Amino acid sequence: MSNRNQIKSAKRVVIKVGTSTLTYENGNINLGRIEKLARVISDLMNSGKEVVLVTSGAIGVGSSKLKLKEKPQSIREKQAVAAIGQCELMHIYSKFFGEYSHTVGQVLLTRDVVEDDHIRENVVNTFETLLEMGIVPIVNENDTVSIDEIENIVKFGDNDNLSAIVASLISADLLIILSDIDGFYDKNPRENDDAKLLEEVLEITEELENAAGGAGTNFGTGGMITKLMAAKVSNKAGVNMVLANGECPEVLRDVLEGKEIGTLFIRDKK
Ligand code: ADP
């Protein structure tokens, strides 16, 4: 079976949407985009897929809700605004999914859930039960408990890492990360006109890490390094990953129909 055909038969799918997909450039929430996302995911569920949505955006939504002129600066303010934004964000998802007769459940996690067997088992049980019940688990980092995302948004890339952890934990067939770019290129396409989109990646080499803006401590350029890290984690756990553009959420349907869209990072077969 070709690799893209494999994607067609994916049943359990984790979808990650970042702040760039959920908000306008001015920081306000993009309701039209979220509504489309809810419609497409609802339809995928109607077709028999199990979907887990990993979402960012709590601070953005909280800032809009509070009509803040500027984004909060200190970590404690960010945590407080995230607490406000998180319930507003869930309210928005709940409303849009509800319009298509689907119910959502909120799952707030920290990345260390994988480190303790007992906690890990509890988390997996919750996901399995929600999915059995036909619910869409909506996952975000628990910003009250953990400041990893808030503090290291550049380093950890806005939940990219968390989505890979979730996909591995629940043995998903596919992780789809939606970004503001069509996929992974051999060099940064915003700086190089001749950059080429890679349709399939079999192995994450040093060369690719360099194309993403450098490995190691150089996390300064773009969010691509964290996408590669997510691909590494999920591929190692036997999960395929596709990086695609979230501008039109309908792209999810195309990816799951096996169309050559975005970049497919192929799972480790070992
Ligand atoms: P998001 O907020 O959607 O998670 P980021 O904005 O952090 O994503 O990262 C996407 C950006 O990374 C792209 O818009 C692009 O400017 C930059 N980038 C750097 N290197 C590459 C590359 N090799 N391929 C694709 N995009 C790259």
PDB file of C-alpha atoms and ligand atoms in Angstrom:
ATOM      1  CA  MET A   1       0.000   0.000   0.000  1.00  0.00           C
ATOM      2  CA  SER A   2       1.409   3.423  -0.887  1.00  0.00           C
ATOM      3  CA  ASN A   3       2.074   5.741   2.020  1.00  0.00           C
ATOM      4  CA  ARG A   4      -0.735   8.130   1.100  1.00  0.00           C
ATOM      5  CA  ASN A   5      -3.130   5.181   0.769  1.00  0.00           C
ATOM      6  CA  GLN A   6      -2.215   4.209   4.316  1.00  0.00           C
ATOM      7  CA  ILE A   7      -3.436   7.634   5.418  1.00  0.00           C
ATOM      8  CA  LYS A   8      -6.806   6.934   3.822  1.00  0.00           C
ATOM      9  CA  SER A   9      -7.405   4.061   6.211  1.00  0.00           C
ATOM     10  CA  ALA A  10      -6.406   6.071   9.304  1.00  0.00           C
ATOM     11  CA  LYS A  11      -9.164   5.746  11.882  1.00  0.00           C
ATOM     12  CA  ARG A  12      -7.826   7.505  14.964  1.00  0.00           C
ATOM     13  CA  VAL A  13      -6.579  10.997  14.148  1.00  0.00           C
ATOM     14  CA  VAL A  14      -5.063  13.723  16.329  1.00  0.00           C
ATOM     15  CA  ILE A  15      -5.358  17.225  14.857  1.00  0.00           C
ATOM     16  CA  LYS A  16      -3.322  20.138  16.209  1.00  0.00           C
ATOM     17  CA  VAL A  17      -4.237  23.739  15.496  1.00  0.00           C
ATOM     18  CA  GLY A  18      -1.972  26.591  16.506  1.00  0.00           C
ATOM     19  CA  THR A  19      -2.646  30.201  17.333  1.00  0.00           C
ATOM     20  CA  SER A  20      -1.880  31.223  13.730  1.00  0.00           C
ATOM     21  CA  THR A  21      -4.831  29.121  12.534  1.00  0.00           C
ATOM     22  CA  LEU A  22      -7.237  30.230  15.265  1.00  0.00           C
ATOM     23  CA  THR A  23      -6.638  33.961  15.360  1.00  0.00           C
ATOM     24  CA  TYR A  24      -6.334  36.902  12.990  1.00  0.00           C
ATOM     25  CA  GLU A  25      -3.056  38.769  12.764  1.00  0.00           C
ATOM     26  CA  ASN A  26      -4.477  41.399  15.142  1.00  0.00           C
ATOM     27  CA  GLY A  27      -4.831  38.678  17.772  1.00  0.00           C
ATOM     28  CA  ASN A  28      -8.631  38.412  17.682  1.00  0.00           C
ATOM     29  CA  ILE A  29     -10.269  35.029  17.421  1.00  0.00           C
ATOM     30  CA  ASN A  30     -11.106  33.856  13.876  1.00  0.00           C
ATOM     31  CA  LEU A  31     -14.627  32.503  14.401  1.00  0.00           C
ATOM     32  CA  GLY A  32     -15.167  31.639  10.733  1.00  0.00           C
ATOM     33  CA  ARG A  33     -12.105  29.410  10.741  1.00  0.00           C
ATOM     34  CA  ILE A  34     -13.091  27.664  13.971  1.00  0.00           C
ATOM     35  CA  GLU A  35     -16.585  27.080  12.677  1.00  0.00           C
ATOM     36  CA  LYS A  36     -15.221  25.450   9.511  1.00  0.00           C
ATOM     37  CA  LEU A  37     -12.856  23.369  11.587  1.00  0.00           C
ATOM     38  CA  ALA A  38     -15.757  22.136  13.728  1.00  0.00           C
ATOM     39  CA  ARG A  39     -17.826  21.345  10.643  1.00  0.00           C
ATOM     40  CA  VAL A  40     -15.085  19.360   8.913  1.00  0.00           C
ATOM     41  CA  ILE A  41     -14.152  17.453  12.072  1.00  0.00           C
ATOM     42  CA  SER A  42     -17.819  16.684  12.796  1.00  0.00           C
ATOM     43  CA  ASP A  43     -18.174  15.276   9.300  1.00  0.00           C
ATOM     44  CA  LEU A  44     -15.022  13.192   9.657  1.00  0.00           C
ATOM     45  CA  MET A  45     -16.520  11.752  12.834  1.00  0.00           C
ATOM     46  CA  ASN A  46     -19.768  11.034  11.019  1.00  0.00           C
ATOM     47  CA  SER A  47     -17.736   9.062   8.500  1.00  0.00           C
ATOM     48  CA  GLY A  48     -16.417   6.866  11.319  1.00  0.00           C
ATOM     49  CA  LYS A  49     -13.140   8.518  12.336  1.00  0.00           C
ATOM     50  CA  GLU A  50     -12.143   9.143  15.938  1.00  0.00           C
ATOM     51  CA  VAL A  51     -10.752  12.666  16.326  1.00  0.00           C
ATOM     52  CA  VAL A  52      -8.803  14.333  19.119  1.00  0.00           C
ATOM     53  CA  LEU A  53      -8.244  18.080  18.744  1.00  0.00           C
ATOM     54  CA  VAL A  54      -5.197  19.708  20.329  1.00  0.00           C
ATOM     55  CA  THR A  55      -5.726  23.443  20.459  1.00  0.00           C
ATOM     56  CA  SER A  56      -3.814  26.552  21.484  1.00  0.00           C
ATOM     57  CA  GLY A  57      -5.298  30.004  21.691  1.00  0.00           C
ATOM     58  CA  ALA A  58      -6.328  30.369  25.349  1.00  0.00           C
ATOM     59  CA  ILE A  59      -4.240  33.504  25.933  1.00  0.00           C
ATOM     60  CA  GLY A  60      -5.421  35.092  22.683  1.00  0.00           C
ATOM     61  CA  VAL A  61      -9.067  34.407  23.466  1.00  0.00           C
ATOM     62  CA  GLY A  62      -8.632  35.537  27.088  1.00  0.00           C
ATOM     63  CA  SER A  63      -7.025  38.796  25.958  1.00  0.00           C
ATOM     64  CA  SER A  64      -9.948  39.489  23.572  1.00  0.00           C
ATOM     65  CA  LYS A  65     -12.494  38.594  26.248  1.00  0.00           C
ATOM     66  CA  LEU A  66     -10.891  41.014  28.706  1.00  0.00           C
ATOM     67  CA  LYS A  67     -10.484  43.602  25.922  1.00  0.00           C
ATOM     68  CA  LEU A  68      -6.821  43.968  26.846  1.00  0.00           C
ATOM     69  CA  LYS A  69      -4.989  46.539  24.738  1.00  0.00           C
ATOM     70  CA  GLU A  70      -1.780  44.545  25.022  1.00  0.00           C
ATOM     71  CA  LYS A  71      -1.033  40.862  25.481  1.00  0.00           C
ATOM     72  CA  PRO A  72      -0.190  39.999  29.124  1.00  0.00           C
ATOM     73  CA  GLN A  73       3.543  40.076  29.783  1.00  0.00           C
ATOM     74  CA  SER A  74       4.368  38.329  33.062  1.00  0.00           C
ATOM     75  CA  ILE A  75       3.975  34.569  33.398  1.00  0.00           C
ATOM     76  CA  ARG A  76       1.417  34.879  36.223  1.00  0.00           C
ATOM     77  CA  GLU A  77      -0.702  37.274  34.151  1.00  0.00           C
ATOM     78  CA  LYS A  78      -0.478  34.942  31.157  1.00  0.00           C
ATOM     79  CA  GLN A  79      -1.605  32.035  33.340  1.00  0.00           C
ATOM     80  CA  ALA A  80      -4.555  34.045  34.639  1.00  0.00           C
ATOM     81  CA  VAL A  81      -5.570  35.212  31.162  1.00  0.00           C
ATOM     82  CA  ALA A  82      -5.224  31.629  29.886  1.00  0.00           C
ATOM     83  CA  ALA A  83      -7.595  30.453  32.635  1.00  0.00           C
ATOM     84  CA  ILE A  84     -10.178  32.974  31.420  1.00  0.00           C
ATOM     85  CA  GLY A  85      -9.535  32.274  27.759  1.00  0.00           C
ATOM     86  CA  GLN A  86      -9.634  28.497  28.121  1.00  0.00           C
ATOM     87  CA  CYS A  87     -13.286  28.398  29.157  1.00  0.00           C
ATOM     88  CA  GLU A  88     -14.252  30.898  26.496  1.00  0.00           C
ATOM     89  CA  LEU A  89     -12.373  28.807  23.926  1.00  0.00           C
ATOM     90  CA  MET A  90     -14.197  25.658  25.069  1.00  0.00           C
ATOM     91  CA  HIS A  91     -17.479  27.543  24.938  1.00  0.00           C
ATOM     92  CA  ILE A  92     -16.790  28.444  21.291  1.00  0.00           C
ATOM     93  CA  TYR A  93     -15.850  24.861  20.379  1.00  0.00           C
ATOM     94  CA  SER A  94     -18.807  23.465  22.295  1.00  0.00           C
ATOM     95  CA  LYS A  95     -21.189  25.803  20.471  1.00  0.00           C
ATOM     96  CA  PHE A  96     -19.843  25.088  16.972  1.00  0.00           C
ATOM     97  CA  PHE A  97     -19.527  21.321  17.459  1.00  0.00           C
ATOM     98  CA  GLY A  98     -23.002  21.373  19.034  1.00  0.00           C
ATOM     99  CA  GLU A  99     -24.413  22.857  15.844  1.00  0.00           C
ATOM    100  CA  TYR A 100     -23.302  19.691  14.082  1.00  0.00           C
ATOM    101  CA  SER A 101     -24.634  17.453  16.911  1.00  0.00           C
ATOM    102  CA  HIS A 102     -21.261  16.626  18.427  1.00  0.00           C
ATOM    103  CA  THR A 103     -20.196  16.933  22.039  1.00  0.00           C
ATOM    104  CA  VAL A 104     -16.765  17.996  23.241  1.00  0.00           C
ATOM    105  CA  GLY A 105     -14.796  17.193  26.402  1.00  0.00           C
ATOM    106  CA  GLN A 106     -11.975  19.253  27.834  1.00  0.00           C
ATOM    107  CA  VAL A 107      -8.667  17.525  28.585  1.00  0.00           C
ATOM    108  CA  LEU A 108      -5.951  19.676  30.160  1.00  0.00           C
ATOM    109  CA  LEU A 109      -2.547  18.022  30.295  1.00  0.00           C
ATOM    110  CA  THR A 110       1.038  18.632  31.218  1.00  0.00           C
ATOM    111  CA  ARG A 111       3.816  17.022  29.210  1.00  0.00           C
ATOM    112  CA  ASP A 112       5.080  14.985  32.125  1.00  0.00           C
ATOM    113  CA  VAL A 113       1.986  12.747  32.062  1.00  0.00           C
ATOM    114  CA  VAL A 114       4.082  10.216  30.210  1.00  0.00           C
ATOM    115  CA  GLU A 115       6.610   9.957  33.019  1.00  0.00           C
ATOM    116  CA  ASP A 116       4.413   8.343  35.672  1.00  0.00           C
ATOM    117  CA  ASP A 117       2.820   4.989  34.755  1.00  0.00           C
ATOM    118  CA  HIS A 118      -0.205   5.534  36.951  1.00  0.00           C
ATOM    119  CA  ILE A 119      -0.968   9.024  35.624  1.00  0.00           C
ATOM    120  CA  ARG A 120      -0.352   7.895  32.091  1.00  0.00           C
ATOM    121  CA  GLU A 121      -2.852   5.058  32.498  1.00  0.00           C
ATOM    122  CA  ASN A 122      -5.473   7.474  33.859  1.00  0.00           C
ATOM    123  CA  VAL A 123      -4.974   9.782  30.889  1.00  0.00           C
ATOM    124  CA  VAL A 124      -5.212   6.952  28.355  1.00  0.00           C
ATOM    125  CA  ASN A 125      -8.368   5.619  30.059  1.00  0.00           C
ATOM    126  CA  THR A 126     -10.012   9.033  29.855  1.00  0.00           C
ATOM    127  CA  PHE A 127      -9.224   9.371  26.145  1.00  0.00           C
ATOM    128  CA  GLU A 128     -10.374   5.832  25.361  1.00  0.00           C
ATOM    129  CA  THR A 129     -13.644   6.335  27.198  1.00  0.00           C
ATOM    130  CA  LEU A 130     -14.349   9.703  25.580  1.00  0.00           C
ATOM    131  CA  LEU A 131     -13.645   8.242  22.138  1.00  0.00           C
ATOM    132  CA  GLU A 132     -15.876   5.222  22.838  1.00  0.00           C
ATOM    133  CA  MET A 133     -18.628   7.668  23.761  1.00  0.00           C
ATOM    134  CA  GLY A 134     -18.201   9.488  20.440  1.00  0.00           C
ATOM    135  CA  ILE A 135     -16.970  12.682  22.107  1.00  0.00           C
ATOM    136  CA  VAL A 136     -14.320  15.001  20.653  1.00  0.00           C
ATOM    137  CA  PRO A 137     -11.602  15.388  23.308  1.00  0.00           C
ATOM    138  CA  ILE A 138     -10.218  18.922  23.093  1.00  0.00           C
ATOM    139  CA  VAL A 139      -6.743  19.085  24.560  1.00  0.00           C
ATOM    140  CA  ASN A 140      -4.626  21.957  25.754  1.00  0.00           C
ATOM    141  CA  GLU A 141      -1.751  22.389  28.119  1.00  0.00           C
ATOM    142  CA  ASN A 142      -2.824  23.016  31.699  1.00  0.00           C
ATOM    143  CA  ASP A 143      -1.402  26.522  31.955  1.00  0.00           C
ATOM    144  CA  THR A 144      -2.199  26.820  35.658  1.00  0.00           C
ATOM    145  CA  VAL A 145       0.013  23.865  36.470  1.00  0.00           C
ATOM    146  CA  SER A 146       2.659  24.037  33.801  1.00  0.00           C
ATOM    147  CA  ILE A 147       4.350  27.054  32.311  1.00  0.00           C
ATOM    148  CA  ASP A 148       6.183  25.060  29.630  1.00  0.00           C
ATOM    149  CA  GLU A 149       4.049  26.370  26.814  1.00  0.00           C
ATOM    150  CA  ILE A 150       3.741  29.914  28.093  1.00  0.00           C
ATOM    151  CA  GLU A 151       7.417  30.219  28.853  1.00  0.00           C
ATOM    152  CA  ASN A 152       8.824  28.283  25.950  1.00  0.00           C
ATOM    153  CA  ILE A 153       6.452  28.985  23.140  1.00  0.00           C
ATOM    154  CA  VAL A 154       9.377  29.302  20.748  1.00  0.00           C
ATOM    155  CA  LYS A 155      11.219  26.326  22.091  1.00  0.00           C
ATOM    156  CA  PHE A 156       8.290  23.938  22.336  1.00  0.00           C
ATOM    157  CA  GLY A 157       6.226  25.523  19.589  1.00  0.00           C
ATOM    158  CA  ASP A 158       2.796  26.108  20.824  1.00  0.00           C
ATOM    159  CA  ASN A 159       1.616  22.568  21.649  1.00  0.00           C
ATOM    160  CA  ASP A 160       3.378  20.803  18.749  1.00  0.00           C
ATOM    161  CA  ASN A 161       5.166  18.639  21.238  1.00  0.00           C
ATOM    162  CA  LEU A 162       2.042  17.980  23.302  1.00  0.00           C
ATOM    163  CA  SER A 163       0.133  16.852  20.198  1.00  0.00           C
ATOM    164  CA  ALA A 164       2.851  14.300  19.420  1.00  0.00           C
ATOM    165  CA  ILE A 165       2.754  13.033  23.006  1.00  0.00           C
ATOM    166  CA  VAL A 166      -1.035  12.643  22.810  1.00  0.00           C
ATOM    167  CA  ALA A 167      -0.849  10.882  19.427  1.00  0.00           C
ATOM    168  CA  SER A 168       1.717   8.437  20.821  1.00  0.00           C
ATOM    169  CA  LEU A 169      -0.184   7.864  24.080  1.00  0.00           C
ATOM    170  CA  ILE A 170      -3.419   6.892  22.386  1.00  0.00           C
ATOM    171  CA  SER A 171      -1.706   5.037  19.504  1.00  0.00           C
ATOM    172  CA  ALA A 172      -3.249   7.269  16.866  1.00  0.00           C
ATOM    173  CA  ASP A 173      -2.935   6.306  13.213  1.00  0.00           C
ATOM    174  CA  LEU A 174      -2.191   9.863  12.188  1.00  0.00           C
ATOM    175  CA  LEU A 175      -1.225  13.247  13.613  1.00  0.00           C
ATOM    176  CA  ILE A 176      -2.118  16.260  11.472  1.00  0.00           C
ATOM    177  CA  ILE A 177      -0.441  19.537  12.434  1.00  0.00           C
ATOM    178  CA  LEU A 178      -2.027  22.587  10.843  1.00  0.00           C
ATOM    179  CA  SER A 179       0.281  25.559  10.392  1.00  0.00           C
ATOM    180  CA  ASP A 180       0.422  28.764   8.358  1.00  0.00           C
ATOM    181  CA  ILE A 181       2.499  27.141   5.605  1.00  0.00           C
ATOM    182  CA  ASP A 182       1.793  24.394   3.025  1.00  0.00           C
ATOM    183  CA  GLY A 183       4.271  21.925   4.474  1.00  0.00           C
ATOM    184  CA  PHE A 184       7.942  21.399   5.152  1.00  0.00           C
ATOM    185  CA  TYR A 185      10.335  22.882   2.596  1.00  0.00           C
ATOM    186  CA  ASP A 186      13.995  22.121   1.889  1.00  0.00           C
ATOM    187  CA  LYS A 187      14.714  25.685   3.073  1.00  0.00           C
ATOM    188  CA  ASN A 188      12.676  28.493   4.573  1.00  0.00           C
ATOM    189  CA  PRO A 189      10.268  29.449   1.749  1.00  0.00           C
ATOM    190  CA  ARG A 190       9.757  32.942   3.167  1.00  0.00           C
ATOM    191  CA  GLU A 191      13.409  33.672   2.521  1.00  0.00           C
ATOM    192  CA  ASN A 192      14.125  31.486  -0.520  1.00  0.00           C
ATOM    193  CA  ASP A 193      12.064  31.690  -3.718  1.00  0.00           C
ATOM    194  CA  ASP A 194      13.430  28.379  -4.949  1.00  0.00           C
ATOM    195  CA  ALA A 195      12.479  26.415  -1.802  1.00  0.00           C
ATOM    196  CA  LYS A 196      10.810  23.098  -2.626  1.00  0.00           C
ATOM    197  CA  LEU A 197       8.008  21.426  -0.687  1.00  0.00           C
ATOM    198  CA  LEU A 198       8.941  17.965   0.541  1.00  0.00           C
ATOM    199  CA  GLU A 199       6.024  15.580  -0.049  1.00  0.00           C
ATOM    200  CA  GLU A 200       7.397  12.747   2.037  1.00  0.00           C
ATOM    201  CA  VAL A 201      10.021  12.549   4.741  1.00  0.00           C
ATOM    202  CA  LEU A 202      11.344   9.115   5.650  1.00  0.00           C
ATOM    203  CA  GLU A 203      13.919  10.185   8.174  1.00  0.00           C
ATOM    204  CA  ILE A 204      14.598  13.391  10.081  1.00  0.00           C
ATOM    205  CA  THR A 205      18.183  14.073   9.197  1.00  0.00           C
ATOM    206  CA  GLU A 206      20.537  16.802  10.331  1.00  0.00           C
ATOM    207  CA  GLU A 207      20.081  18.366   6.908  1.00  0.00           C
ATOM    208  CA  LEU A 208      16.341  18.732   7.569  1.00  0.00           C
ATOM    209  CA  GLU A 209      16.998  20.180  11.004  1.00  0.00           C
ATOM    210  CA  ASN A 210      19.201  22.763   9.366  1.00  0.00           C
ATOM    211  CA  ALA A 211      16.458  23.534   6.821  1.00  0.00           C
ATOM    212  CA  ALA A 212      14.143  24.134   9.787  1.00  0.00           C
ATOM    213  CA  GLY A 213      16.413  26.819  11.117  1.00  0.00           C
ATOM    214  CA  GLY A 214      18.986  24.764  12.964  1.00  0.00           C
ATOM    215  CA  ALA A 215      18.894  22.189  15.717  1.00  0.00           C
ATOM    216  CA  GLY A 216      20.273  22.352  19.225  1.00  0.00           C
ATOM    217  CA  THR A 217      19.879  25.582  21.083  1.00  0.00           C
ATOM    218  CA  ASN A 218      19.127  27.693  18.045  1.00  0.00           C
ATOM    219  CA  PHE A 219      15.357  27.814  18.271  1.00  0.00           C
ATOM    220  CA  GLY A 220      15.153  31.350  17.009  1.00  0.00           C
ATOM    221  CA  THR A 221      13.766  30.924  13.511  1.00  0.00           C
ATOM    222  CA  GLY A 222      10.191  29.904  12.797  1.00  0.00           C
ATOM    223  CA  GLY A 223       8.334  27.096  14.426  1.00  0.00           C
ATOM    224  CA  MET A 224       9.603  24.371  12.123  1.00  0.00           C
ATOM    225  CA  ILE A 225      12.076  22.837  14.523  1.00  0.00           C
ATOM    226  CA  THR A 226       9.229  21.988  16.895  1.00  0.00           C
ATOM    227  CA  LYS A 227       7.285  20.413  14.009  1.00  0.00           C
ATOM    228  CA  LEU A 228      10.300  18.200  13.298  1.00  0.00           C
ATOM    229  CA  MET A 229      10.512  17.310  16.977  1.00  0.00           C
ATOM    230  CA  ALA A 230       6.823  16.367  16.918  1.00  0.00           C
ATOM    231  CA  ALA A 231       7.422  14.254  13.797  1.00  0.00           C
ATOM    232  CA  LYS A 232      10.305  12.485  15.534  1.00  0.00           C
ATOM    233  CA  VAL A 233       8.270  11.661  18.635  1.00  0.00           C
ATOM    234  CA  SER A 234       5.211  10.477  16.727  1.00  0.00           C
ATOM    235  CA  ASN A 235       7.073   8.578  13.987  1.00  0.00           C
ATOM    236  CA  LYS A 236       9.104   6.751  16.630  1.00  0.00           C
ATOM    237  CA  ALA A 237       5.864   5.716  18.328  1.00  0.00           C
ATOM    238  CA  GLY A 238       4.559   4.356  14.996  1.00  0.00           C
ATOM    239  CA  VAL A 239       2.342   7.339  14.174  1.00  0.00           C
ATOM    240  CA  ASN A 240       2.385   8.995  10.735  1.00  0.00           C
ATOM    241  CA  MET A 241       2.336  12.787  10.738  1.00  0.00           C
ATOM    242  CA  VAL A 242       1.179  15.287   8.112  1.00  0.00           C
ATOM    243  CA  LEU A 243       2.066  18.978   8.252  1.00  0.00           C
ATOM    244  CA  ALA A 244      -0.413  21.048   6.229  1.00  0.00           C
ATOM    245  CA  ASN A 245      -1.790  24.556   5.884  1.00  0.00           C
ATOM    246  CA  GLY A 246      -4.694  25.320   8.227  1.00  0.00           C
ATOM    247  CA  GLU A 247      -5.943  28.319   6.263  1.00  0.00           C
ATOM    248  CA  CYS A 248      -8.758  26.203   4.817  1.00  0.00           C
ATOM    249  CA  PRO A 249      -9.743  23.522   7.346  1.00  0.00           C
ATOM    250  CA  GLU A 250     -11.203  21.474   4.439  1.00  0.00           C
ATOM    251  CA  VAL A 251      -7.580  20.441   3.905  1.00  0.00           C
ATOM    252  CA  LEU A 252      -8.174  17.854   6.649  1.00  0.00           C
ATOM    253  CA  ARG A 253     -10.628  16.008   4.434  1.00  0.00           C
ATOM    254  CA  ASP A 254      -8.216  16.067   1.481  1.00  0.00           C
ATOM    255  CA  VAL A 255      -5.363  14.730   3.606  1.00  0.00           C
ATOM    256  CA  LEU A 256      -7.565  11.902   4.877  1.00  0.00           C
ATOM    257  CA  GLU A 257      -8.638  11.092   1.326  1.00  0.00           C
ATOM    258  CA  GLY A 258      -4.991  10.338   0.610  1.00  0.00           C
ATOM    259  CA  LYS A 259      -4.373  13.405  -1.559  1.00  0.00           C
ATOM    260  CA  GLU A 260      -0.762  14.555  -1.924  1.00  0.00           C
ATOM    261  CA  ILE A 261      -1.114  17.575   0.318  1.00  0.00           C
ATOM    262  CA  GLY A 262       1.384  18.930   2.810  1.00  0.00           C
ATOM    263  CA  THR A 263       4.359  16.916   4.023  1.00  0.00           C
ATOM    264  CA  LEU A 264       3.949  13.342   5.204  1.00  0.00           C
ATOM    265  CA  PHE A 265       6.450  12.222   7.828  1.00  0.00           C
ATOM    266  CA  ILE A 266       6.437   8.447   7.647  1.00  0.00           C
ATOM    267  CA  ARG A 267       6.258   6.389  10.803  1.00  0.00           C
ATOM    268  CA  ASP A 268       9.016   4.075  11.958  1.00  0.00           C
ATOM    269  CA  LYS A 269       8.102   0.592  10.878  1.00  0.00           C
ATOM    270  CA  LYS A 270      10.308  -1.124  13.464  1.00  0.00           C
TER     271      LYS A 270
HETATM  272  P1  ADP B   1       2.496  27.743  13.720  1.00  0.00           P
HETATM  273  O1  ADP B   1       2.322  29.034  14.470  1.00  0.00           O
HETATM  274  O2  ADP B   1       1.499  27.518  12.648  1.00  0.00           O
HETATM  275  O3  ADP B   1       2.623  26.555  14.617  1.00  0.00           O
HETATM  276  P2  ADP B   1       5.133  28.776  12.988  1.00  0.00           P
HETATM  277  O4  ADP B   1       4.726  30.142  12.499  1.00  0.00           O
HETATM  278  O5  ADP B   1       5.776  28.674  14.298  1.00  0.00           O
HETATM  279  O6  ADP B   1       3.897  27.794  12.905  1.00  0.00           O
HETATM  280  O7  ADP B   1       6.091  28.117  11.897  1.00  0.00           O
HETATM  281  C1  ADP B   1       5.790  28.200  10.537  1.00  0.00           C
HETATM  282  C2  ADP B   1       6.818  29.082   9.836  1.00  0.00           C
HETATM  283  O8  ADP B   1       8.113  28.482   9.838  1.00  0.00           O
HETATM  284  C3  ADP B   1       6.545  29.274   8.372  1.00  0.00           C
HETATM  285  O9  ADP B   1       5.565  30.245   8.146  1.00  0.00           O
HETATM  286  C4  ADP B   1       7.928  29.692   7.815  1.00  0.00           C
HETATM  287  O10 ADP B   1       8.057  31.084   7.870  1.00  0.00           O
HETATM  288  C5  ADP B   1       8.917  29.114   8.837  1.00  0.00           C
HETATM  289  N1  ADP B   1       9.876  28.141   8.262  1.00  0.00           N
HETATM  290  C6  ADP B   1      11.212  28.114   8.531  1.00  0.00           C
HETATM  291  N2  ADP B   1      11.831  27.114   7.875  1.00  0.00           N
HETATM  292  C7  ADP B   1      10.875  26.460   7.162  1.00  0.00           C
HETATM  293  C8  ADP B   1      10.892  25.301   6.293  1.00  0.00           C
HETATM  294  N3  ADP B   1      12.012  24.621   6.024  1.00  0.00           N
HETATM  295  N4  ADP B   1       9.702  24.887   5.757  1.00  0.00           N
HETATM  296  C9  ADP B   1       8.544  25.546   6.046  1.00  0.00           C
HETATM  297  N5  ADP B   1       8.482  26.641   6.839  1.00  0.00           N
HETATM  298  C10 ADP B   1       9.614  27.107   7.407  1.00  0.00           C
END
